[in-house]
Coordinates of C-alpha atoms and ligand atoms in Angstrom, one line a residue:
X1 CA 113.6 60.9 -4.6
X2 CA 111.6 61.8 -6.3
X3 CA 107.4 62.8 -7.3
X4 CA 104.5 60.8 -8.6
X5 CA 103.4 64.3 -9.6
X6 CA 104.6 65.8 -12.8
X7 CA 104.3 68.9 -11.4
X8 CA 106.0 68.5 -8.6
X9 CA 108.9 66.5 -10.4
X10 CA 109.1 69.0 -13.4
X11 CA 109.1 72.5 -11.1
X12 CA 111.6 70.9 -9.1
X13 CA 113.8 69.7 -12.2
X14 CA 113.3 73.4 -13.0
X15 CA 115.0 75.1 -10.5
X16 CA 117.6 72.1 -10.0
X17 CA 118.6 73.8 -13.4
X18 CA 118.8 77.6 -12.4
X19 CA 120.0 77.2 -9.2
X20 CA 122.7 74.1 -10.4
X21 CA 122.7 72.6 -6.8
X22 CA 125.7 69.7 -6.1
X23 CA 122.7 67.2 -4.7
X24 CA 118.4 67.0 -4.1
X25 CA 117.8 66.5 -0.4
X26 CA 114.1 65.4 -0.6
X27 CA 112.7 66.0 2.6
X28 CA 111.1 62.6 5.2
X29 CA 110.5 65.1 8.6
X30 CA 111.3 61.6 10.5
X31 CA 113.3 62.1 13.5
X32 CA 116.5 60.5 11.7
X33 CA 116.8 63.2 8.4
X34 CA 116.2 65.0 11.8
X35 CA 119.3 65.3 13.4
X36 CA 121.4 64.1 10.7
X37 CA 120.6 68.0 10.0
X38 CA 121.5 68.7 13.7
X39 CA 124.9 67.4 13.1
X40 CA 125.6 69.0 11.0
X41 CA 124.9 72.7 11.4
X42 CA 126.7 71.8 14.1
X43 CA 130.4 71.0 12.7
X44 CA 128.6 74.1 10.1
X45 CA 128.4 76.7 12.5
X46 CA 124.9 76.9 12.0
X47 CA 123.8 75.6 15.5
X48 CA 125.9 76.0 18.4
X49 CA 125.0 73.6 21.1
X50 CA 124.2 74.3 24.1
X51 CA 124.1 73.6 28.0
X52 CA 121.9 70.2 26.7
X53 CA 122.3 69.3 30.9
X54 CA 119.2 72.3 31.2
X55 CA 118.2 72.7 28.0
X56 CA 118.1 68.8 26.7
X57 CA 117.8 69.1 22.5
X58 CA 117.9 73.0 23.1
X59 CA 120.9 74.7 20.2
X60 CA 121.0 78.7 19.1
X61 CA 121.6 79.8 16.2
X62 CA 123.2 83.2 15.3
X63 CA 121.6 85.3 11.9
X64 CA 123.5 87.9 9.7
X65 CA 123.3 90.8 12.7
X66 CA 122.1 92.6 8.9
X67 CA 119.9 89.6 8.5
X68 CA 117.2 90.2 12.0
X69 CA 113.9 90.5 11.4
X70 CA 111.1 90.4 8.3
X71 CA 112.2 93.6 5.7
X72 CA 109.2 95.0 5.4
X73 CA 111.0 97.6 3.0
X74 CA 111.5 94.3 0.7
X75 CA 108.5 92.8 0.3
X76 CA 106.4 92.4 -2.5
X77 CA 103.3 91.4 -4.0
X78 CA 103.1 91.2 -7.8
X79 CA 99.1 90.9 -8.9
X80 CA 99.3 91.8 -12.7
X81 CA 96.9 94.2 -12.1
X82 CA 99.0 96.5 -9.3
X83 CA 95.8 97.7 -8.0
X84 CA 95.2 94.4 -7.1
X85 CA 98.3 94.7 -4.0
X86 CA 96.4 97.6 -3.0
X87 CA 98.6 100.9 -1.7
X88 CA 98.7 99.2 1.0
X89 CA 101.6 96.2 -0.6
X90 CA 104.9 96.9 -2.5
X91 CA 104.3 96.2 -6.1
X92 CA 106.6 94.7 -8.8
X93 CA 105.0 93.5 -12.4
X94 CA 105.4 89.3 -12.0
X95 CA 107.6 89.8 -15.5
X96 CA 109.8 91.4 -13.8
X97 CA 109.7 90.5 -10.1
X98 CA 110.6 86.9 -12.4
X99 CA 113.3 88.1 -13.7
X100 CA 114.8 89.8 -11.0
X101 CA 114.1 86.6 -8.7
X102 CA 115.6 84.0 -11.5
X103 CA 118.7 86.0 -12.3
X104 CA 119.4 86.2 -8.2
X105 CA 119.2 82.7 -8.1
X106 CA 121.7 81.7 -10.8
X107 CA 123.6 79.1 -10.1
X108 CA 123.3 80.3 -6.4
X109 CA 123.1 76.6 -4.9
X110 CA 126.6 75.4 -6.3
X111 CA 128.6 72.9 -4.4
X112 CA 125.4 73.4 -1.6
X113 CA 122.2 70.5 -0.9
X114 CA 119.2 71.8 -2.6
X115 CA 116.3 70.6 0.6
X116 CA 112.8 69.9 -1.3
X117 CA 110.3 70.9 2.0
X118 CA 106.4 68.6 1.6
X119 CA 103.8 70.6 3.9
X120 CA 101.5 70.6 5.3
X121 CA 100.0 74.3 6.5
X122 CA 97.2 73.0 9.2
X123 CA 96.4 69.3 10.1
X124 CA 96.9 67.1 7.4
X125 CA 93.6 65.2 7.5
X126 CA 92.0 68.9 7.8
X127 CA 89.5 70.5 5.2
X128 CA 91.0 73.9 5.7
X129 CA 94.3 72.7 5.7
X130 CA 96.4 73.9 2.9
X131 CA 100.1 72.4 1.3
X132 CA 102.7 73.8 0.4
X133 CA 106.7 72.7 -1.4
X134 CA 110.1 74.9 0.4
X135 CA 112.8 74.3 -2.1
X136 CA 115.4 76.0 0.4
X137 CA 119.3 75.3 0.2
X138 CA 119.4 76.1 4.6
X139 CA 119.5 73.2 6.5
X140 CA 118.1 76.0 9.3
X141 CA 115.1 76.7 7.4
X142 CA 114.3 72.8 7.3
X143 CA 114.9 73.1 10.9
X144 CA 112.9 75.7 11.1
X145 CA 109.7 73.9 9.1
X146 CA 109.9 70.6 10.8
X147 CA 108.9 71.8 13.9
X148 CA 106.3 74.7 12.3
X149 CA 104.8 72.8 10.0
X150 CA 103.6 69.1 9.3
X151 CA 106.5 68.7 6.9
X152 CA 108.0 65.3 4.9
X153 CA 106.3 62.5 4.2
X154 CA 102.5 62.5 5.2
X155 CA 102.0 66.6 3.7
X156 CA 103.7 64.3 -0.1
X157 CA 101.1 62.5 -0.3
X158 CA 98.5 64.6 0.8
X159 CA 99.8 66.9 -2.5
X160 CA 100.4 64.3 -4.6
X161 CA 96.2 62.7 -3.8
X162 CA 95.0 66.4 -4.0
X163 CA 97.6 67.7 -7.2
X164 CA 97.9 71.4 -6.4
X165 CA 100.6 72.7 -3.5
X166 CA 101.5 76.6 -3.7
X167 CA 105.9 76.8 -4.5
X168 CA 108.0 78.7 -3.2
X169 CA 111.5 79.7 -3.6
X170 CA 113.8 80.2 -1.0
X171 CA 117.8 80.9 -0.9
X172 CA 120.3 82.4 1.9
X173 CA 122.0 83.7 -0.9
X174 CA 124.9 86.0 0.1
X175 CA 123.1 88.0 2.8
X176 CA 123.1 91.2 1.3
X177 CA 120.5 93.6 2.2
X178 CA 120.8 94.8 -1.3
X179 CA 120.4 91.2 -3.0
X180 CA 117.6 90.2 -0.3
X181 CA 113.9 90.3 -2.2
X182 CA 110.6 88.5 -0.6
X183 CA 108.1 88.6 -3.8
X184 CA 104.4 87.2 -4.2
X185 CA 102.6 85.5 -6.4
X186 CA 99.2 85.0 -5.6
X187 CA 97.7 84.5 -8.6
X188 CA 100.0 81.8 -9.5
X189 CA 101.0 80.9 -6.3
X190 CA 103.9 81.5 -5.6
X191 CA 106.6 83.0 -3.7
X192 CA 110.1 83.3 -4.4
X193 CA 112.5 84.5 -1.2
X194 CA 116.1 86.0 -1.5
X195 CA 118.7 87.5 0.6
X196 CA 117.6 86.6 3.7
X197 CA 117.5 83.3 5.8
X198 CA 115.3 84.9 9.2
X199 CA 112.2 84.2 10.7
X200 CA 108.9 85.4 8.4
X201 CA 111.6 86.2 5.1
X202 CA 112.6 82.9 4.8
X203 CA 110.5 80.0 6.3
X204 CA 108.0 80.0 3.7
X205 CA 105.3 77.4 5.1
X206 CA 104.7 81.4 8.3
X207 CA 103.9 84.7 7.0
X208 CA 104.4 84.0 2.7
X209 CA 102.4 81.4 2.7
X210 CA 100.3 81.1 5.6
X211 CA 99.1 84.6 5.1
X212 CA 99.8 86.2 2.4
X213 CA 98.7 83.5 -0.1
X214 CA 96.8 82.6 2.1
X215 CA 94.1 85.3 2.2
X216 CA 94.0 85.5 -1.2
X217 CA 93.1 82.7 -1.5
X218 CA 90.9 82.9 1.2
X219 CA 89.0 86.0 -0.7
X220 CA 88.3 84.3 -3.0
X221 CA 87.7 80.7 -1.9
X222 CA 85.1 82.5 1.4
X223 CA 87.4 81.9 4.8
X224 CA 89.6 84.3 6.8
X225 CA 93.7 83.9 6.7
X226 CA 95.4 85.8 10.2
X227 CA 97.1 87.1 11.7
X228 CA 95.6 86.1 14.9
X229 CA 95.8 83.9 18.2
X230 CA 93.6 80.9 19.4
X231 CA 93.5 81.0 22.8
X232 CA 90.4 78.8 25.1
X233 CA 89.3 79.9 28.1
X234 CA 86.9 76.6 29.9
X235 CA 85.5 78.3 32.7
X236 CA 84.3 76.3 36.3
X237 CA 81.3 74.8 35.0
X238 CA 84.2 73.3 32.3
X239 CA 82.5 75.9 29.4
X240 CA 84.9 76.5 26.1
X241 CA 85.4 79.3 24.9
X242 CA 86.9 80.5 22.0
X243 CA 88.7 83.1 21.4
X244 CA 91.4 84.7 18.1
X245 CA 93.1 88.0 18.9
X246 CA 95.0 89.9 16.2
X247 CA 97.8 92.1 17.3
X248 CA 100.0 93.0 15.3
X249 CA 104.3 91.6 15.6
X250 CA 105.9 92.2 19.0
X251 CA 102.4 92.8 20.4
X252 CA 101.2 89.8 22.7
X253 CA 99.9 86.4 20.9
X254 CA 101.9 84.2 22.1
X255 CA 101.5 85.4 26.0
X256 CA 97.2 86.2 25.8
X257 CA 97.7 82.4 24.2
X258 CA 99.7 80.9 26.8
X259 CA 98.2 83.0 29.4
X260 CA 98.1 81.3 32.9
X261 CA 95.0 82.8 34.6
X262 CA 95.6 85.1 38.8
X263 CA 95.5 82.9 41.5
X264 CA 92.2 83.5 41.8
X265 CA 91.0 82.3 38.7
X266 CA 93.0 79.6 38.9
X267 CA 91.3 77.9 42.5
X268 CA 88.0 78.6 41.5
X269 CA 88.7 76.1 38.1
X270 CA 89.9 78.9 35.1
X271 CA 91.2 77.6 32.6
X272 CA 93.2 78.7 29.4
X273 CA 93.8 76.3 26.3
X274 CA 96.4 77.0 23.9
X275 CA 95.4 76.4 20.0
X276 CA 97.6 79.1 17.9
X277 CA 100.0 81.9 18.5
X278 CA 99.8 82.9 15.5
X279 CA 98.0 82.8 12.6
X280 CA 94.7 81.4 11.9
X281 CA 92.3 80.3 9.3
X282 CA 88.6 80.2 9.2
X283 CA 86.0 79.9 7.7
X284 CA 81.5 79.5 8.3
X285 CA 80.8 76.1 9.6
X286 CA 77.5 74.8 8.8
X287 CA 75.7 76.3 11.7
X288 CA 76.9 79.2 10.7
X289 CA 80.0 80.0 13.5
X290 CA 83.4 80.3 12.8
X291 CA 85.3 78.1 12.9
X292 CA 89.2 78.3 13.3
X293 CA 92.5 76.4 12.8
X294 CA 95.4 77.3 13.5
X295 CA 98.4 76.4 10.2
X296 CA 101.0 76.4 12.0
X297 CA 102.5 72.9 14.0
X298 CA 105.2 75.2 16.1
X299 CA 106.0 78.2 17.5
X300 CA 108.5 81.2 16.4
X301 CA 108.0 83.5 19.6
X302 CA 109.8 86.6 20.3
X303 CA 112.6 85.3 23.8
X304 CA 112.9 89.2 25.9
X305 CA 110.8 89.6 27.9
X306 CA 109.7 85.9 28.2
X307 CA 109.6 85.0 31.9
X308 CA 108.0 82.7 34.9
X309 CA 106.2 86.4 36.0
X310 CA 105.3 87.0 32.2
X311 CA 104.8 83.6 31.1
X312 CA 106.4 80.6 32.6
X313 CA 104.3 78.6 29.7
X314 CA 106.6 79.4 27.5
X315 CA 109.5 78.9 29.1
X316 CA 109.0 75.3 30.5
X317 CA 107.3 74.8 26.6
X318 CA 111.3 76.2 26.0
X319 CA 113.1 74.0 28.6
X320 CA 114.0 71.5 25.6
X321 CA 114.3 70.7 21.7
X322 CA 113.8 74.3 21.0
X323 CA 115.9 75.6 17.9
X324 CA 116.8 79.7 19.8
X325 CA 118.5 82.6 17.3
X326 CA 120.1 85.1 18.2
X327 CA 120.0 84.9 22.4
X328 CA 122.9 86.1 24.3
X329 CA 124.0 82.9 26.6
X330 CA 125.2 82.3 30.1
X331 CA 128.9 81.3 31.4
X332 CA 127.3 78.1 31.7
X333 CA 125.5 78.4 28.4
X334 CA 122.8 78.5 28.6
X335 CA 120.2 80.3 26.3
X336 CA 119.7 84.3 28.2
X337 CA 117.9 86.9 27.3
X338 CA 116.8 90.1 28.9
X339 CA 114.2 89.7 31.4
X340 CA 115.8 86.1 32.4
X341 CA 117.5 86.1 35.9
X342 CA 121.3 85.6 35.3
X343 CA 123.4 86.6 33.9
X344 CA 124.4 87.1 29.8
X345 CA 128.7 86.6 29.2
X346 CA 128.1 86.5 25.2
X347 CA 126.2 88.8 23.3
X348 CA 124.2 87.4 20.6
X349 CA 126.4 88.6 17.8
X350 CA 128.7 85.7 20.5
X351 CA 131.6 88.8 21.6
X352 CA 131.6 89.2 25.4
X353 CA 127.9 90.9 26.4
X354 CA 129.0 95.0 27.2
X355 CA 126.7 96.9 28.1
X356 CA 128.0 99.5 25.6
X357 CA 126.6 97.3 22.7
X358 CA 122.6 97.7 23.6
X359 CA 121.2 94.4 24.8
X360 CA 121.7 90.7 24.9
X361 CA 119.8 88.6 23.4
X362 CA 118.5 90.7 20.2
X363 CA 115.3 92.2 20.8
X364 CA 113.7 90.1 17.8
X365 CA 115.2 86.8 18.7
X366 CA 113.4 84.3 18.9
X367 CA 112.9 80.4 20.2
X368 CA 111.3 77.6 17.4
X369 CA 109.3 75.3 19.7
X370 CA 107.1 72.4 19.2
X371 CA 103.2 73.3 19.9
X372 CA 102.9 69.9 21.5
X373 CA 105.4 71.1 23.8
X374 CA 103.1 73.8 25.2
X375 CA 102.1 72.4 28.8
X376 CA 98.5 74.1 28.4
X377 CA 97.8 73.1 24.1
X378 CA 94.6 72.1 23.7
X379 CA 92.8 69.0 23.2
X380 CA 90.7 71.0 20.3
X381 CA 93.9 72.0 19.0
X382 CA 93.8 69.6 16.1
X383 CA 90.4 68.9 15.2
X384 CA 90.4 68.2 12.1
X385 CA 86.6 70.9 11.5
X386 CA 88.3 73.5 14.0
X387 CA 87.1 75.5 17.1
X388 CA 84.2 77.6 16.8
X389 CA 84.9 81.2 17.6
X390 CA 82.7 83.1 20.8
X391 CA 85.0 86.5 20.1
X392 CA 87.4 88.2 18.3
X393 CA 89.9 90.5 19.5
X394 CA 92.0 93.4 18.0
X395 CA 94.8 95.0 19.8
X396 CA 97.8 97.4 19.2
X397 CA 100.3 99.5 21.2
X398 CA 99.0 102.4 22.0
X399 CA 100.0 104.1 25.3
X400 CA 96.8 106.4 25.4
X401 CA 93.6 107.6 24.2
X402 CA 92.2 103.6 23.3
X403 CA 91.1 101.8 26.7
X404 CA 91.3 99.0 28.2
X405 CA 88.6 97.6 26.5
X406 CA 85.6 98.0 24.2
X407 CA 83.1 95.9 22.3
X408 CA 82.3 96.9 18.4
X409 CA 77.7 97.6 18.3
X410 CA 78.4 94.9 15.2
X411 CA 79.7 93.4 13.1
X412 CA 80.3 95.9 10.7
X413 CA 81.2 98.4 13.5
X414 CA 84.1 95.6 14.6
X415 CA 85.4 95.2 11.2
X416 CA 85.9 99.0 10.7
X417 CA 87.0 98.4 14.4
X418 CA 89.9 96.4 13.4
X419 CA 90.2 98.5 10.0
X420 CA 90.9 101.1 12.4
X421 CA 93.4 100.0 14.6
X422 CA 96.5 101.5 14.7
X423 CA 100.4 100.6 17.3
X424 CA 104.0 101.0 17.6
X425 CA 105.6 99.6 15.6
X426 CA 108.6 96.4 17.1
X427 CA 111.4 95.2 15.9
X428 CA 110.1 92.4 14.8
X429 CA 110.5 94.5 12.0
X430 CA 113.7 96.1 10.5
X431 CA 113.0 100.4 10.9
X432 CA 112.4 102.9 13.4
X433 CA 110.8 101.3 16.9
X434 CA 107.8 103.1 18.1
X435 CA 106.0 104.9 15.3
X436 CA 101.7 104.9 15.5
X437 CA 100.8 103.6 12.3
X438 CA 98.0 102.1 10.9
X439 CA 98.1 98.9 11.0
X440 CA 94.4 97.1 9.9
X441 CA 94.0 94.0 11.8
X442 CA 97.4 93.6 12.2
X443 CA 97.3 92.5 8.2
X444 CA 99.9 96.0 7.0
X445 CA 103.0 93.5 6.4
X446 CA 100.7 89.9 5.3
X447 CA 97.5 90.7 3.4
X448 CA 98.3 89.5 0.3
X449 CA 96.3 91.9 -1.2
X450 CA 93.8 95.2 -1.9
X451 CA 93.3 96.5 1.4
X452 CA 89.5 98.2 0.2
X453 CA 88.5 94.3 -1.4
X454 CA 89.8 92.5 2.1
X455 CA 87.8 94.8 3.7
X456 CA 84.4 93.6 1.9
X457 CA 85.8 90.6 1.8
X458 CA 85.1 91.0 6.3
X459 CA 81.9 93.1 6.3
X460 CA 80.6 90.3 3.0
X461 CA 80.7 86.9 6.7
X462 CA 77.5 89.5 7.5
X463 CA 74.6 87.0 6.2
X464 CA 71.6 86.2 6.2
X465 CA 72.1 82.7 9.3
X466 CA 76.1 83.5 9.9
X467 CA 75.8 83.4 13.6
X468 CA 79.8 85.8 14.4
X469 CA 81.5 86.2 16.8
X470 CA 81.2 89.2 18.7
X471 CA 84.8 92.0 18.0
X472 CA 85.8 93.6 20.9
X473 CA 89.2 95.8 21.2
X474 CA 91.8 96.0 23.2
X475 CA 94.9 97.7 25.3
X476 CA 96.9 96.0 27.6
X477 CA 99.7 99.4 26.6
X478 CA 98.2 102.1 27.9
X479 CA 100.6 103.9 29.5
X480 CA 100.7 106.8 32.3
X481 CA 102.3 110.1 32.2
X482 CA 105.6 108.5 34.1
X483 CA 106.1 106.5 31.0
X484 CA 104.5 103.3 33.0
X485 CA 101.6 100.5 32.0
X486 CA 99.0 101.3 34.0
X487 CA 97.4 98.1 33.4
X488 CA 99.0 94.7 34.8
X489 CA 99.2 93.0 31.6
X490 CA 99.1 88.9 31.1
X491 CA 97.7 87.0 33.3
X492 CA 95.2 89.4 34.5
X493 CA 94.6 89.9 30.8
X494 CA 92.0 87.0 31.7
X495 CA 90.1 89.7 33.8
X496 CA 89.1 91.0 29.9
X497 CA 88.9 88.5 29.0
X498 CA 86.2 87.2 31.3
X499 CA 84.2 90.4 31.2
X500 CA 84.0 89.6 27.3
X501 CA 82.6 85.8 27.6
X502 CA 80.4 87.7 29.9
X503 CA 78.9 90.0 27.2
X504 CA 79.3 86.9 24.8
X505 CA 76.2 85.4 27.4
X506 CA 74.9 88.3 27.9
X507 CA 75.7 88.6 31.6
X508 CA 77.0 91.8 31.5
X509 CA 74.7 94.7 30.3
X510 CA 77.8 97.0 29.6
X511 CA 77.8 100.9 29.3
X512 CA 77.0 102.2 26.5
X513 CA 79.0 104.9 24.3
X514 CA 79.6 106.7 21.2
X515 CA 82.8 104.6 20.2
X516 CA 80.9 101.5 21.7
X517 CA 80.0 98.8 25.0
X518 CA 83.0 98.7 27.8
X519 CA 82.4 97.6 31.1
X520 CA 80.0 98.9 33.6
X521 CA 81.5 100.2 36.5
X522 CA 82.3 96.8 38.5
X523 CA 81.2 94.3 35.6
X524 CA 85.6 94.2 35.3
X525 CA 86.8 91.5 38.5
X526 CA 89.9 93.9 39.6
X527 CA 89.9 91.4 42.7
X528 CA 93.0 92.0 44.8
X529 CA 94.5 93.6 41.8
X530 CA 95.8 96.8 43.4
X531 CA 95.0 99.5 40.6
X532 CA 93.8 103.1 42.3
X533 CA 91.1 103.8 40.9
X534 CA 91.8 107.1 39.1
X535 CA 93.8 104.3 37.4
X536 CA 90.8 102.8 36.3
X537 CA 88.8 105.3 35.2
X538 CA 92.0 106.0 32.0
X539 CA 91.9 102.9 31.4
X540 CA 88.4 102.4 30.7
X541 CA 87.7 106.9 29.9
X542 CA 86.6 107.9 26.3
X543 CA 88.1 110.9 25.6
X544 CA 85.3 112.9 24.0
X545 CA 87.8 115.4 21.9
X546 CA 90.8 113.0 21.6
X547 CA 88.1 110.7 20.0
X548 CA 86.7 113.1 17.4
X549 CA 90.6 113.4 16.3
X550 CA 90.9 109.6 15.9
X551 CA 87.8 109.5 13.9
X552 CA 88.3 112.5 11.3
X553 CA 91.7 110.6 11.0
X554 CA 90.5 106.9 11.4
X555 CA 88.0 108.7 8.3
X556 CA 91.6 110.2 6.0
X557 CA 92.7 106.2 6.8
X558 CA 89.6 105.3 4.6
X559 CA 90.0 107.1 2.4
X560 CA 93.3 107.0 1.0
X561 CA 92.4 103.5 -0.3
X562 CA 90.2 104.9 -3.1
X563 CA 87.7 103.4 -4.5
X564 CA 87.4 100.1 -3.5
X565 CA 87.1 100.5 0.0
X566 CA 83.4 99.6 0.8
X567 CA 81.0 102.5 1.0
X568 CA 79.9 100.2 4.0
X569 CA 82.8 101.1 6.2
X570 CA 82.3 104.3 5.7
X571 CA 79.2 105.2 6.3
X572 CA 80.3 103.2 9.8
X573 CA 82.8 105.8 10.3
X574 CA 80.4 108.7 9.6
X575 CA 77.9 106.9 11.9
X576 CA 80.7 106.6 14.9
X577 CA 81.7 110.1 13.8
X578 CA 78.0 111.2 14.9
X579 CA 77.2 109.8 18.2
X580 CA 79.9 111.6 19.3
X581 CA 79.2 114.5 18.1
X582 CA 76.4 114.6 19.5
X583 CA 77.4 113.7 23.1
X584 CA 79.4 116.2 23.0
X585 CA 80.1 118.1 26.5
X586 CA 78.2 121.4 26.1
X587 CA 80.3 124.4 25.0
X588 CA 81.9 126.7 27.5
X589 CA 79.6 129.2 25.8
X590 CA 76.8 127.8 26.9
X591 CA 78.0 126.8 30.8
X592 CA 78.7 130.4 30.6
X593 CA 74.7 132.5 29.8
Ligands
GTP628 P1 104.6 87.9 17.2 O1 105.3 86.1 17.0 O2 106.1 89.4 16.4 O3 104.2 88.2 15.8 O4 104.5 88.7 18.3 P2 103.2 88.1 19.5 O5 102.5 89.5 18.9 O6 103.6 86.6 19.7 O7 103.9 89.0 20.6 P3 104.4 87.7 22.0 O8 103.2 87.5 23.1 O9 105.7 87.1 22.0 O10 104.8 90.0 23.3 C1 105.6 90.3 22.1 C2 106.2 90.8 23.6 O11 104.9 92.1 24.3 C3 107.1 90.8 24.4 O12 108.1 91.6 25.0 C4 106.3 90.6 26.0 O13 106.9 90.8 27.3 C5 105.2 91.5 25.7 N1 104.1 91.7 26.5 C6 103.0 90.8 26.1 N2 101.3 90.1 26.9 C7 102.0 91.7 27.3 C8 100.3 92.9 28.8 O14 100.2 91.7 28.5 N3 101.5 93.6 28.5 C9 103.1 94.2 28.4 N4 102.9 95.3 29.3 N5 103.9 93.8 27.4 C10 102.9 92.5 27.3
SPV629 C1 105.7 88.9 13.3 O1 106.8 89.4 13.0 O2 104.7 89.1 12.7 C2 106.4 86.8 13.7 C3 107.6 86.9 13.9 O3 105.8 86.1 13.9 S1 108.6 86.6 11.3 O4 108.6 85.0 11.5 O5 109.3 86.3 10.7 O6 106.7 86.8 11.2
MN630 MN1 103.8 87.3 13.8

C-alpha cells in the first residue's frame, strides 16, 4: 500500500531508508488485521493467551522488567529556543536531538516489519480532532494503538483530505535504558521515540501527541490539551453536568470517570456517564462555554487496586477483549493483581509468585481496552462538538493540609490553584514513589512548552462573553495519624461532586475562607457514611499556619519560572497570602494581656 498524500509517502520512504525494514505494513484497523497481529504475537511470545472461558479475547504482555513506566528523565522537548521548553521540561537542541535519534534508528528495523499507523485523536468527524501517523516496529504498539485511537482507513482518509498530520517514529530498539529517548519537536509536529515499548513512551498518540505536541498546538490555536478525565453526572431530574478533572498519573482519573454512585444515590436516580479517563481537549464554543472531547478511544488503565469494591465498572469493562500488561496470573490462567480476590501463582515477570520478590503484579501494570466496553460509556462521548463543562477539578495525593474540597473565587484564582497543585509521585513513572512534588494541572510531565506561557494561556480564556466552568480542588488522599485514608473515596466522591453541582447551580452558599469556598456545615451530604465529626472537621479544616507556609512555597515556585510567569498569577498568590494574613488568629500576647 501507499498514500496519495505526497508528504506522507515521502516521510514513510525516508524512514524506511533509514531503518531498513524487511517489509512495510500500512495498518487498516480491520478486525482481520488485529486477529493476524494477535496470532503473530502469540507465536513470538509477545502475547500470552489468558483463560478464554473467563476472559474471552484477553491476552497478557510482559514488558522488559526495565521498561515498565514512563521515563521523565529521558523525555525531551526540543524547541529551537531552549527558553520555549521552559524549566519544566528537559531540553535538547533540535539538530542535536535529530542526529542522536537518527543514529539510533539507523538500520534498527532490519529483518522486521515496519508498521505505518494512521490514527485520529478524537471522534473521526470532530472539528476538535487531530490526526497523526505513527511508524513503529512493535506489533504490540499497533494492537494498543488500535484500541486507544481511531486507527486505520478512516484516519488515513482524513489525513489525505487535510494534508497535515503529526509524525511519530518509534522503535523498541534493544530496550536498553542507556539507549532510550523520547524526543518531541513541537515546532515540526514530530516525535521520535527509541528504546521503550511501554505505554506513554511508545503509544505515541497518547501522551506524546495528545498532550505534549497538542498542548503546544493548542496554545497558538486557542484551545487546551489537558491530562483530565471527563465525566457526566446525571441528577434525578435527568440533568447532566459534565466535569473535567486533572489528577496526576495514578491519582484517580479512571476511577472517578467510572464512578458508581453510592446505593442511596442510585435509588434516588443519580447516574454517572464516562466520557474520558485520561486526556481532555477543550475549546470555547459559540455560546462562550468550554466544550470538551476525549481524544482517545480506549483506556490504558492502572490494574492494581481495580476491584469490585473500588471500580466494578472497570472490572466489567475488562472482562473481555483486553490486553493486560505486566499483571500476574492465577493457577487457572486468569489475570490477577493486588486488590483482587484469589491468589497469584505467576508474577508479572513470569516467575513463580514469591512475596519476597514484591507485589505479584507490577504497581504500574495496566489494561488496554476499548472505551465502548465500559457499561457507563456516555451516549455523548462521541459528540463531534464535545460536551459543555460545568466544572474543572484539580487534585493530587496530599496526605496533609489540603481539604477534601474547596472552590476557587474566580477563573484566575482557579488557575493559581491548578498551578499550585502538588502530589506524591507514583509508579506511573520511574523513580522514587511517594515524594511530594509540584505538578501544575497534572501536566508537569506533559506540558509541551514553558509553564509560564502555559499559565498565561490558561488565564487568556477569561474574556468578555466567556461562560467558564467553576474551578475546584479536591483531595481524596488525606491521611490520619495512623496513616490510613480519612475519606472513603471512590463511589463516595459523588458526594463531593454533588456539592460542586449545587455550587454551580447556586444552591449551596458555602463557607468563605481565605483559600476559597468550602462546604458550609451540613452542605456535604454524608448520609449513611460512618464518618465521625472529628474526621469531617479535619477534612474540611483550613489550617492557618500550614496554609501560610504553603502560600509562601507557592510564591517561591511561581518565581522559579522567571520572567515568563504572568504577573497576574503572582498577584493572585499575593491576594490569597494577604487574605490569610488578615484572617490570622489573634497573636498570643494580645490574648494574654
Ligand atoms: P493514570 O492512568 O496513570 O493517569 O492514572 P489515573 O489518574 O487514571 O489513576 P487511577 O484511577 O487508575 O487510580 C490510581 C490508583 O489510585 C488506584 O490504585 C486506585 O485504586 C487509587 N484510587 C483512585 N481513586 C481513589 C480514591 O478516591 N481514594 C483512594 N484512597 N484511592 C483511590
Ligand atoms: C500516565 O502515566 O499518566 C498514564 C500512563 O496514563 S502512560 O500512558 O504510560 O502515560
Ligand atoms: Mn495519565
